Coordinates of C-alpha atoms and ligand atoms in Angstrom, one line a residue:
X290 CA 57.8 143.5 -20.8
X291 CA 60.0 145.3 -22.8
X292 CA 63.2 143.1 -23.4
X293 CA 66.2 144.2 -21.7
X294 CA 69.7 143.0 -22.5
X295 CA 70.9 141.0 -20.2
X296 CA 74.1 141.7 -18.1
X297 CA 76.4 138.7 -17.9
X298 CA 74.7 137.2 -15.2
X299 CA 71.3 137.5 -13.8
X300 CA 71.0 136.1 -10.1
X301 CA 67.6 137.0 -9.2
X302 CA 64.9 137.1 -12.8
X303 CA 61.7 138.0 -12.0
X304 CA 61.0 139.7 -15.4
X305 CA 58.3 136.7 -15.6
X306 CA 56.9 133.1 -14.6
X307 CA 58.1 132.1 -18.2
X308 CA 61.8 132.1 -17.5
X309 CA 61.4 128.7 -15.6
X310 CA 63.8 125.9 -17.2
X311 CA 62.2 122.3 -16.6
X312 CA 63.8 120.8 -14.0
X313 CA 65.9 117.5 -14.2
X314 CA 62.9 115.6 -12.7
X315 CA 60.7 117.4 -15.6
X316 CA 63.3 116.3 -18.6
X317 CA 64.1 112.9 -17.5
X318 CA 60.2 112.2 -17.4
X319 CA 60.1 113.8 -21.1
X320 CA 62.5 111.9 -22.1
X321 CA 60.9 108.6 -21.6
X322 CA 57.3 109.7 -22.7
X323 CA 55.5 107.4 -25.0
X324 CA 54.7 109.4 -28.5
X325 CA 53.2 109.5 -31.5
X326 CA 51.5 111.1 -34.1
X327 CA 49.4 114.1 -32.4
X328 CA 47.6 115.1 -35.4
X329 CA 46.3 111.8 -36.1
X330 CA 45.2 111.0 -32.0
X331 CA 47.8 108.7 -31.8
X332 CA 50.2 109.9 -29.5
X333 CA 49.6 108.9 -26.3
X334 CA 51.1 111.4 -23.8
X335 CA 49.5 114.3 -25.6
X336 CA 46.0 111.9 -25.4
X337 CA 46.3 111.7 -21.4
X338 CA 47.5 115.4 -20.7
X339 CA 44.2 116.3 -22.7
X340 CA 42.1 113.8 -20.8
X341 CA 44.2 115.5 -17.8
X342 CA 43.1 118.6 -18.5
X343 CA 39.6 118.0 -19.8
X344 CA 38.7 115.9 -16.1
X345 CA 40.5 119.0 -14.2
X346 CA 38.3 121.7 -15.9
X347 CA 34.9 119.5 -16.1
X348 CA 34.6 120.2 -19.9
X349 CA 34.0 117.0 -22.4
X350 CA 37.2 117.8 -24.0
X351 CA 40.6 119.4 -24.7
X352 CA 43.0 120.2 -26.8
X353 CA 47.0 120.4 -26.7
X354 CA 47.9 123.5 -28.2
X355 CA 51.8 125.2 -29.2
X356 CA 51.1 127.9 -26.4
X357 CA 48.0 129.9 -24.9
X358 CA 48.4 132.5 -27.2
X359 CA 46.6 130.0 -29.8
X360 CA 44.3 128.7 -27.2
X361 CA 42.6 132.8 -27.1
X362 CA 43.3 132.9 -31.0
X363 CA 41.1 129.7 -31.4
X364 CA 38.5 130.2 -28.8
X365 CA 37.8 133.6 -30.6
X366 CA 37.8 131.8 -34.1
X367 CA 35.5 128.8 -33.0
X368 CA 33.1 131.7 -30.7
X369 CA 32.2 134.3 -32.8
X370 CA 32.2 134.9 -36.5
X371 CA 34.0 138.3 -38.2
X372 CA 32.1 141.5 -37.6
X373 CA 31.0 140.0 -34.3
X374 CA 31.7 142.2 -30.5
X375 CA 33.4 140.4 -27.9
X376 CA 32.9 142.2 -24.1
X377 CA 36.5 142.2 -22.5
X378 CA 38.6 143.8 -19.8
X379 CA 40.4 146.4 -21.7
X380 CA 44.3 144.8 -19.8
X381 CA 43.1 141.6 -21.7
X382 CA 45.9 139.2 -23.0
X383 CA 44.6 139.4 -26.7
X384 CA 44.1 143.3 -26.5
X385 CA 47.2 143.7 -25.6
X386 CA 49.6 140.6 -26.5
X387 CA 48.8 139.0 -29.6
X388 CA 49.6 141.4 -32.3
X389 CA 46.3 142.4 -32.9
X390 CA 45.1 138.4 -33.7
X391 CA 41.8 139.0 -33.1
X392 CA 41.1 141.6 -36.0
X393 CA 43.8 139.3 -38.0
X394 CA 42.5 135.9 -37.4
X395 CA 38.9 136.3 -36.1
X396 CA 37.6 139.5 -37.3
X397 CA 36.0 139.9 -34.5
X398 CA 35.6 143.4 -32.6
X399 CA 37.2 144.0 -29.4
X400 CA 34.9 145.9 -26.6
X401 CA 37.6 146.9 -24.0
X402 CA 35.9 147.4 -20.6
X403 CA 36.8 148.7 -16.9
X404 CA 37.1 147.9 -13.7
X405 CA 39.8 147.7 -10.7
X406 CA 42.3 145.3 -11.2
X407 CA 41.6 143.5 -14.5
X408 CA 38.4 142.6 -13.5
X409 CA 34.6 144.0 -13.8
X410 CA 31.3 143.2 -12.7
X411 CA 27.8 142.0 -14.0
X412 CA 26.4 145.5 -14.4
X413 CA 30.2 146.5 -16.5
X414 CA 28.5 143.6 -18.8
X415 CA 24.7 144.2 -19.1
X416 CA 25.7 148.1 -19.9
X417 CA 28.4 146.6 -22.8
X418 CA 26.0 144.1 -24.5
X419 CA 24.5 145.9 -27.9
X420 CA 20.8 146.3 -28.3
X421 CA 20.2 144.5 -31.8
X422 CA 20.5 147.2 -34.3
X423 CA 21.6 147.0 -38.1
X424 CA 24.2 149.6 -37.1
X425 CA 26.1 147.9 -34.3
X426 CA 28.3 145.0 -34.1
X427 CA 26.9 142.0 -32.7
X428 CA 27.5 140.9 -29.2
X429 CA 28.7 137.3 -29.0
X430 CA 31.3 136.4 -26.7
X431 CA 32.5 137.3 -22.8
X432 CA 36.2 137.3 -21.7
X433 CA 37.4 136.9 -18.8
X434 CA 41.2 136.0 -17.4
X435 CA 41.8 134.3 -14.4
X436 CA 44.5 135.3 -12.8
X437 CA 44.2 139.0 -14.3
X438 CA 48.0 139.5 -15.3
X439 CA 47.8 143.6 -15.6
X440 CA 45.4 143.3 -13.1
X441 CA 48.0 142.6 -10.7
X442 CA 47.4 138.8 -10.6
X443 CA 44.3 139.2 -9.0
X444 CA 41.7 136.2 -8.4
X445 CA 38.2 137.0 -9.2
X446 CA 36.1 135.8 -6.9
X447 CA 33.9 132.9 -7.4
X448 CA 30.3 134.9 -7.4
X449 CA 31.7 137.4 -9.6
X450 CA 32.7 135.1 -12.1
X451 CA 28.9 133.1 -11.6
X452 CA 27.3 136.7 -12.1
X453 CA 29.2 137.8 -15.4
X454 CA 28.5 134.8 -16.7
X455 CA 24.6 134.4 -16.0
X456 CA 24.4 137.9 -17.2
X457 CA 25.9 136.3 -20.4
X458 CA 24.0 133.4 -20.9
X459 CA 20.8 135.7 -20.5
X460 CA 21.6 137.3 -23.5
X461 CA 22.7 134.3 -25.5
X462 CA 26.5 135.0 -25.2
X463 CA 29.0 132.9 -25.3
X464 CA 31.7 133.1 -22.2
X465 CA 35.1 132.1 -22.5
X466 CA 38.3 132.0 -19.6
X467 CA 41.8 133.0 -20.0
X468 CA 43.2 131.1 -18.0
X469 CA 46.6 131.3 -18.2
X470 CA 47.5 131.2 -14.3
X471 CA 44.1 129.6 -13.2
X472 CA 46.1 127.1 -11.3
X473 CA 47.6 130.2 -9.2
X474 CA 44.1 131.2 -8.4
X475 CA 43.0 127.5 -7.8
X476 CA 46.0 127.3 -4.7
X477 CA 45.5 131.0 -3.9
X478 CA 41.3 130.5 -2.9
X479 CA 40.8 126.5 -2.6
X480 CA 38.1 126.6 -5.5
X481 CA 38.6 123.9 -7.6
X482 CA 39.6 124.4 -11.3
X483 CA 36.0 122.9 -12.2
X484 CA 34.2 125.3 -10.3
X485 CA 35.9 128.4 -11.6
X486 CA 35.3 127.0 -15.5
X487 CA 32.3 125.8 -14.9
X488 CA 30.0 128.7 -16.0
X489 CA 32.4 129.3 -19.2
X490 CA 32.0 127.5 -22.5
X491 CA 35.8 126.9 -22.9
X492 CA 38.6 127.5 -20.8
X493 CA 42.6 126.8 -21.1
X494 CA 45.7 126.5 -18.9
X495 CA 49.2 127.5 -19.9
X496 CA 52.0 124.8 -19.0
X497 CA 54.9 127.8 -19.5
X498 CA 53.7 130.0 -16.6
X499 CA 53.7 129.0 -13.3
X500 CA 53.9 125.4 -14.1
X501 CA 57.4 125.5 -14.9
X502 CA 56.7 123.3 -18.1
X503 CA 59.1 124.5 -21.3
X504 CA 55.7 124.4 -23.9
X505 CA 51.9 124.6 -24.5
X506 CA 48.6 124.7 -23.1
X507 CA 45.9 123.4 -23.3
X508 CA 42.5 124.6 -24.3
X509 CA 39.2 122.7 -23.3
X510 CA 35.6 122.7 -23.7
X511 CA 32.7 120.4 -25.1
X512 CA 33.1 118.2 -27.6
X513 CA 31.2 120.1 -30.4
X514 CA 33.4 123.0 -29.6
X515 CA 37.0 120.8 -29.3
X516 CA 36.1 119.7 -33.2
X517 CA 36.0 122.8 -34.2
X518 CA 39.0 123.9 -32.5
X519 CA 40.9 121.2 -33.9
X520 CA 39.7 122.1 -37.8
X521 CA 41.3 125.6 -36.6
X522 CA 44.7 123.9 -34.9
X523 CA 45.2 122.0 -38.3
X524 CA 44.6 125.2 -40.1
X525 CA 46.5 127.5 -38.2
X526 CA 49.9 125.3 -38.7
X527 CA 49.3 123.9 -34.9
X528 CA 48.7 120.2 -35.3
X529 CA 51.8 118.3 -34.6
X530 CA 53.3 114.9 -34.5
X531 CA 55.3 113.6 -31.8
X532 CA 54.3 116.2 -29.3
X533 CA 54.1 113.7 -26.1
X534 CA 57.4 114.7 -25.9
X535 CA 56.5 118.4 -24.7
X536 CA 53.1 117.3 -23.6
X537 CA 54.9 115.0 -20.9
X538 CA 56.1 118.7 -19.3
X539 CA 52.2 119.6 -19.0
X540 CA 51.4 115.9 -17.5
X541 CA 54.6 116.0 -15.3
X542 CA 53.7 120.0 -14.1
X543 CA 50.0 118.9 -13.2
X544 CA 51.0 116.3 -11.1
X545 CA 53.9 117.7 -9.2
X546 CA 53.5 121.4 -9.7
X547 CA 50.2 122.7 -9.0
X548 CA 50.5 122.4 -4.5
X549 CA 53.7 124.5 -4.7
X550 CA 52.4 127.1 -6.2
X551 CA 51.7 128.5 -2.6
X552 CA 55.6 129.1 -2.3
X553 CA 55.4 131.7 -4.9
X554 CA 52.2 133.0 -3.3
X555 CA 54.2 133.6 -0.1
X556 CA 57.2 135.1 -2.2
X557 CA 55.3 137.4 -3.8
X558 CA 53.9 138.6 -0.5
X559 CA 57.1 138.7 1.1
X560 CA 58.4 140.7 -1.8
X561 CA 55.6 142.5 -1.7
X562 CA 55.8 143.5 2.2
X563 CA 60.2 144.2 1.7
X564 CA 59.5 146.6 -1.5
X565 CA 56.4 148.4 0.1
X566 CA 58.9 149.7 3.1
X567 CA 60.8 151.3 0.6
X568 CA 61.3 155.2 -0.2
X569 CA 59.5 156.2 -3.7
X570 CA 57.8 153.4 -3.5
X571 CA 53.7 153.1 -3.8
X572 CA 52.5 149.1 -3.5
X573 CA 50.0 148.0 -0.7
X574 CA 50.8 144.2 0.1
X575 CA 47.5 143.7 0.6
X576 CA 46.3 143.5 -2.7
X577 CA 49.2 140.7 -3.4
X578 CA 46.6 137.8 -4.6
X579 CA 48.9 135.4 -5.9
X580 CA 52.9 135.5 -7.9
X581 CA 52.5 138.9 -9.3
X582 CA 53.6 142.3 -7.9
X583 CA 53.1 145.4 -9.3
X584 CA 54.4 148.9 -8.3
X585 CA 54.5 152.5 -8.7
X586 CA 57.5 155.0 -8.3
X587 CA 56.7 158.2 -6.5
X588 CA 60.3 159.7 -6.7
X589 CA 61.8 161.1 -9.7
X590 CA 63.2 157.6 -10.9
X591 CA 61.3 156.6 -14.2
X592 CA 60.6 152.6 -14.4
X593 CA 63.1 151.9 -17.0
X594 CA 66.4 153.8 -15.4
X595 CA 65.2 151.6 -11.8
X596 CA 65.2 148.3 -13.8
X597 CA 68.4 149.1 -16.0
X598 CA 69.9 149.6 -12.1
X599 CA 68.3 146.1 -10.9
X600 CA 69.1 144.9 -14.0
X601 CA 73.1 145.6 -13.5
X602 CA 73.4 144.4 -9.9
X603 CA 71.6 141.1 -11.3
X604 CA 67.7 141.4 -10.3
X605 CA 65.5 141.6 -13.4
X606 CA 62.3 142.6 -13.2
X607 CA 59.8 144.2 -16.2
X608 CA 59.1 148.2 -16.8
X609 CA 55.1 148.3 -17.9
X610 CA 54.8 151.6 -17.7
X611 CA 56.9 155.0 -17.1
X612 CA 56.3 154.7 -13.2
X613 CA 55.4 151.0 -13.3
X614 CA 57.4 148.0 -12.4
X615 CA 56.1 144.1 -12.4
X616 CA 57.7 141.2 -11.0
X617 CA 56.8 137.8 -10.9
X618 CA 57.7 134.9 -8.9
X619 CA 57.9 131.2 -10.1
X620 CA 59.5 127.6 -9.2
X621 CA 63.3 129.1 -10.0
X622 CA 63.5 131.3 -6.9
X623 CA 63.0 130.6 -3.8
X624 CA 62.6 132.9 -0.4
X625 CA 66.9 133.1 -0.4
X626 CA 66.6 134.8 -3.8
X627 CA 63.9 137.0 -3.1
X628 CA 65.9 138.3 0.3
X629 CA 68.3 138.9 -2.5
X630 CA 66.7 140.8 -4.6
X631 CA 65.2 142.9 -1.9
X632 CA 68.5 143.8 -0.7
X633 CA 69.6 144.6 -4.3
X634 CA 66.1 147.0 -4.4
X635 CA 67.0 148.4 -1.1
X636 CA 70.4 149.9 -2.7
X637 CA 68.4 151.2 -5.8
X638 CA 65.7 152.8 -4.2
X639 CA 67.3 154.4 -1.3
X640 CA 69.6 155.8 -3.5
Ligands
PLP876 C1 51.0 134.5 -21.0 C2 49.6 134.7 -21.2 C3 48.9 134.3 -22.3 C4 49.6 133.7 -23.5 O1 50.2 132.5 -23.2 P1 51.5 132.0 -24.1 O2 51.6 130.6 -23.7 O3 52.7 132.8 -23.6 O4 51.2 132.2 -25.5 C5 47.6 134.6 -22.4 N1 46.9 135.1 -21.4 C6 47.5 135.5 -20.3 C7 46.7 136.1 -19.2 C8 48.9 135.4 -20.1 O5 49.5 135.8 -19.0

């Protein structure tokens, strides 16, 4: 994810799902969306994406925020209070991403836990919660990200999910979903959206990922909760004013977005499969869950020097590591540009 300087043209970017560009459908349907002023309820494209979102999750309510990002930021804010311990895969988007926001905003503590591809299990979470003791942090809050990004883009299966959280709510723990590409893991299994949030206090999607919208997301949960998330919007500089104009890009995503997601699915895998027959290349295309593909080098090529060499025949794609590379499909390329970019991979890895 480090930022590469582009060459002159890139045919093929698969660095992430947030270099999609709305498409003219998209802006002409912004264009004409009604607004007003968001901060006071009164704009009524950002009212009916929430309402949107808040029927699609099965939560009382939601909450238009400037990205996802804020949606973790405030979840953390309105779940636990400073001091407090929140029990979270240690790949997690806030451990990671947010430039240490939830020490900066929250104060909270953040218990970084194992577990194959981004995900762990019930017994990973009864083992992490504290014992009360005047010594230890307090336990208040569960993570969990559906898709797991570093994990691969894994889904985590519905049980899983069901367990981690009864093993939370027995100890009077708060649970909370990432869920940035939950709409990926929604098309990859056939479980609804509701069912996968539905043992979590508060849950979010991201319009700017494989939704192809330009900005926000939108974070949801019951009313009591959506207050207090507001009080921390307003605060935080992230109550707006006309915003139906962006929120029409979430409204317009969710209704024409969400089925296609399968063609990424089925580019990844076909990425996956071309990559994977490759010399000094380590990837099993089985574990391709949904639009993201990770890989390891074998050979003496370090991750950076193979993407610099993508990069200049026109094929990005992200170093994470010194043997690691991700790529990502999304809406802006279709099976054509991924035959591309496997013949551009082809050249580079065979030398
Ligand atoms: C991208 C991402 C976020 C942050 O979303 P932004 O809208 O880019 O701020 C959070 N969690 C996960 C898992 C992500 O992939």
């Amino acid at each position: 994810m480090s930022p590469v300087t582009p060459p002159v043209r890139i045919d093929v970017d698969l660095s992430s799902d947030t270099v999609t560009r709305p498409t003219a459908d998209m802006r002409r349907f912004m264009c004409e969306a009604e607004v007003g002023d968001e901060q006071k309820l009164e704009d009524p494209t950002v009212n009916l994406l929430n309402e949107m979102v808040a029927e699609l999750l099965g939560k009382e309510a939601a909450v238009f925020l400037p990205s996802g990002t804020m949606c973790n930021e405030i979840a953390l804010r309105v779940h636990a209070r400073p001091g407090e311990e929140v029990i979270a895969h240690h790949t997690a988007h806030p451990i990671n991403f947010e430039t240490g926001g939830p020490g900066a905003l929250a104060g909270v503590n953040m218990r970084a836990i194992d577990g194959a591809r981004g995900q762990f299990d019930a017994a990973a979470v009864e083992a992490a919660v504290r014992p009360p003791s005047r010594y230890a942090p307090r336990t208040r809050l569960v993570w969990v990200e559906q898709t797991s990004n570093l994990g691969g883009g894994s889904v985590w299966p519905l049980e899983r999910l069901e367990a981690v959280a009864a093993v939370a709510k027995r100890h009077g723990l708060a649970t909370h979903m990432d869920g940035a590409r939950l709409m990926n893991a929604v098309v990859a299994s056939g479980v609804s959206a509701r069912d996968y949030a539905a043992r979590f206090d508060s849950a979010w999607i991201d319009f700017t990922k494989g939704l192809g919208a330009p900005v926000g997301a939108a974070l949801a949960g019951s009313r009591a909760f959506i207050d207090e998330a507001w009080r921390c919007k307003q605060q935080m500089g992230g109550a707006m004013r006309q915003a139906g104009i962006i929120a029409a890009g979430g409204v317009y995503a969710l209704r024409h977005h969400v089925k296609r997601l399968a063609e990424d699915h089925a580019n990844a895998r076909r990425l996956a499969e071309g990559l994977a027959g490759l010399p000094g290349v380590r990837l099993d295309p089985r574990t391709i869950d949904t639009n993201i593909v990770f890989f390891e080098l074998t050979g003496s090529l370090t991750a950076s020097a193979a993407v610099e060499r993508l990069l200049v025949r026109g094929v990005r794609m992200g170093a994470l590591g010194a043997r690691t590379i991700r790529a990502v499909t999304h809406l802006d390329v279709d099976a054509h540009a991924i035959e591309r970019a496997l013949a551009v991979a082809r050249d580079v890895f065979t030398g």
